[in-house]
Amino acid sequence: MSFDTFSMAAMAAELRRVVLGGRVQQVAQINSLTYGFEIFVHPIRHYVIFSAEPQAPRLHLTPKKVRRGVGNATPLMLVLRKYMRGARLRLIEQPPYERLLYFHFDGPLGSTIFAVELLGTRSNLILLEPDRNILGVARLSRPAEPDSRQRVLIPNELYEPPPPQDKLDPPELTQITLRQELAEASAELRLARLLPGIVRGVSPLLAREITYRATGSVETTAGQLSVLTPFLEAVQQLFEHLHHDRWQPTLAYDDEDRPVGFAPYPFHHLANTRSVDTFSEAVETYFAERAAGYAIAKAPLLEAIKEARERLARRRERLAEDAAARANPTKLKEKGEAILAYAHQIQPGQTELAVDWVGGESEHLSVALDPALSASENAQQYFNRYRKALRAADEIPAQYETIALEERYLDQLEQDLEMAEDRPEIDVVAESLAEAGYYRSRAERKKRQKRAASRYLRLTAPDGARVWVGKNALQNAYLTFSRASADDLWLHARDVPGAHVIIPTAEGLPSEADVFWAASVAAYYSRARQDTSVEVDVTLRKYVRAIKGAAPGLVTYRNETTLRAAPEAPDLPDEE
């Protein structure tokens, strides 16, 4: 889950109490999108984590000293190091109902603003001058096209905040406006789906809580809401937290005691909840336990992939030995012929035949004999080995190709596992490994694989084109060969494991901008996602072929055009 308006407000209130007025002693780059500030407020050093990681955007205090991670310093780190050290935190502000916080610092080199945008997969960290000129950005945007309304987030450009949402402010949700929205909505649409789309500051999690408090169920639909007052009262009751800072940090857990959500208010619609002392504790516990739980689930799969690679390496070595041993099959045929030619000279129990063999590759030929066999039986053994060596000359290259395909599939599954963001996606990799014989899984494969294939990403590009993204091998195969039409556009990062990306063309060809956007998504969902520029191939779906006998999702293609794109995380639909 991501931070919402309430999470941002509660965290801002907590940070104001703890670190406002403090001096930045140190800034550490934990990874390219995560930074830790050491802020001294006499007599205590406090540590604040700022992260724009697309799958785990977060902001919280941590009791542990922040440590520098691996990797070179990013451009943002360089400007943070320059402007932040010795700076005092003067103000923390949050625009109404937004997932933004602005940290105002006064430092030796002047005043700066650290903008923290926790917008799900579009999260970002931006350092600004007081006039809003950008000094540094965690995630750079592409330069905007002429006449484009796209935000430009690159140094030396003027910072523009995310555009405001075209929704009602919470005080504007009244009997009249709510009744109008209900009248325009489908009667089957759940209120928990309707509310985030019409009211600013309402996340899917908050919408479920409001619906439950008002109706006793999170499944209540628009057509079932006849009395509006309890619903409006539930909205008002929760939004009062924003005005009075009456926060009650809470964690929710599933049946296996894994954290599934956090909020600065008590959950009524979730049964297994626990209060914690601070909101930072709730946030850190959620992200740490989720990461640890997923790491535990992924560990045996990574080990299975490693062991499978080692087995393939041993097979490759044996093939190389066989190829060397059978490099000269003609010699075996000559030895068999020599035994028959000199059979009358071979004595029972003889172990070697040495003859001058004119016409062969060598004038002198030494032939090992099995003393337990007759001359004709020894000759037949050499002829059998000769025929086997001839077959091997054809079989060994094919076996090398099979090994290469299996290695490609393991690379793809490893990439799928890295991109897996929840248990079902991890389970898909486990089932794929089991299907290929690399792992023993007790999962009900058929039902789960069919359900997993349908969970591919459905996105909308900036100019309106539909874009489908397969996040694992199973989804890739389903999209390319079951969902896409022959004339749809097909995209894939070149020469690396990654997503199959489809742009349907039934409703018309996409704009060039949308194709490049889809290419940036294909680059992001590939092994090359950490690179600044990635080659992405584009072709028509009809030019893509599954490799005969290979695992799902492995393809060949032709007639491609290669684009260069910067990996860019798309803005995913809000989680249900």
Tab-separated table of N, CA and C in Angstrom, residues 55 68 78 92 143 146 398 439 467 482 548 561:
chain	number	residue	atom	x	y	z
A	55	GLN	N	7.808	0.693	-5.550
A	55	GLN	CA	7.037	-0.343	-4.869
A	55	GLN	C	6.990	-0.142	-3.352
A	68	ARG	N	25.177	4.332	4.621
A	68	ARG	CA	25.329	4.447	3.174
A	68	ARG	C	25.255	3.064	2.535
A	78	LEU	N	24.526	14.374	-4.440
A	78	LEU	CA	25.570	15.399	-4.464
A	78	LEU	C	25.029	16.764	-4.025
A	92	ILE	N	7.503	22.400	8.050
A	92	ILE	CA	6.983	21.262	7.276
A	92	ILE	C	5.554	21.605	6.896
A	143	PRO	N	12.559	15.162	-21.062
A	143	PRO	CA	12.255	16.529	-21.502
A	143	PRO	C	10.895	16.562	-22.191
A	146	PRO	N	7.287	19.959	-27.290
A	146	PRO	CA	6.658	21.282	-27.453
A	146	PRO	C	5.141	21.185	-27.280
A	398	ALA	N	22.010	-29.434	-30.843
A	398	ALA	CA	20.613	-29.295	-30.410
A	398	ALA	C	20.518	-29.262	-28.891
A	439	TYR	N	11.481	-27.219	-9.294
A	439	TYR	CA	11.044	-26.948	-7.926
A	439	TYR	C	9.809	-27.779	-7.633
A	467	VAL	N	-2.466	0.103	-22.949
A	467	VAL	CA	-1.180	-0.612	-22.910
A	467	VAL	C	-1.321	-1.762	-21.917
A	482	SER	N	-2.562	-15.183	-26.593
A	482	SER	CA	-3.991	-15.386	-26.360
A	482	SER	C	-4.786	-14.084	-26.388
A	548	LYS	N	9.576	-23.301	-30.392
A	548	LYS	CA	9.051	-24.661	-30.286
A	548	LYS	C	9.786	-25.430	-29.193
A	561	THR	N	11.779	-2.622	-34.947
A	561	THR	CA	12.427	-1.318	-34.879
A	561	THR	C	12.911	-1.137	-33.446
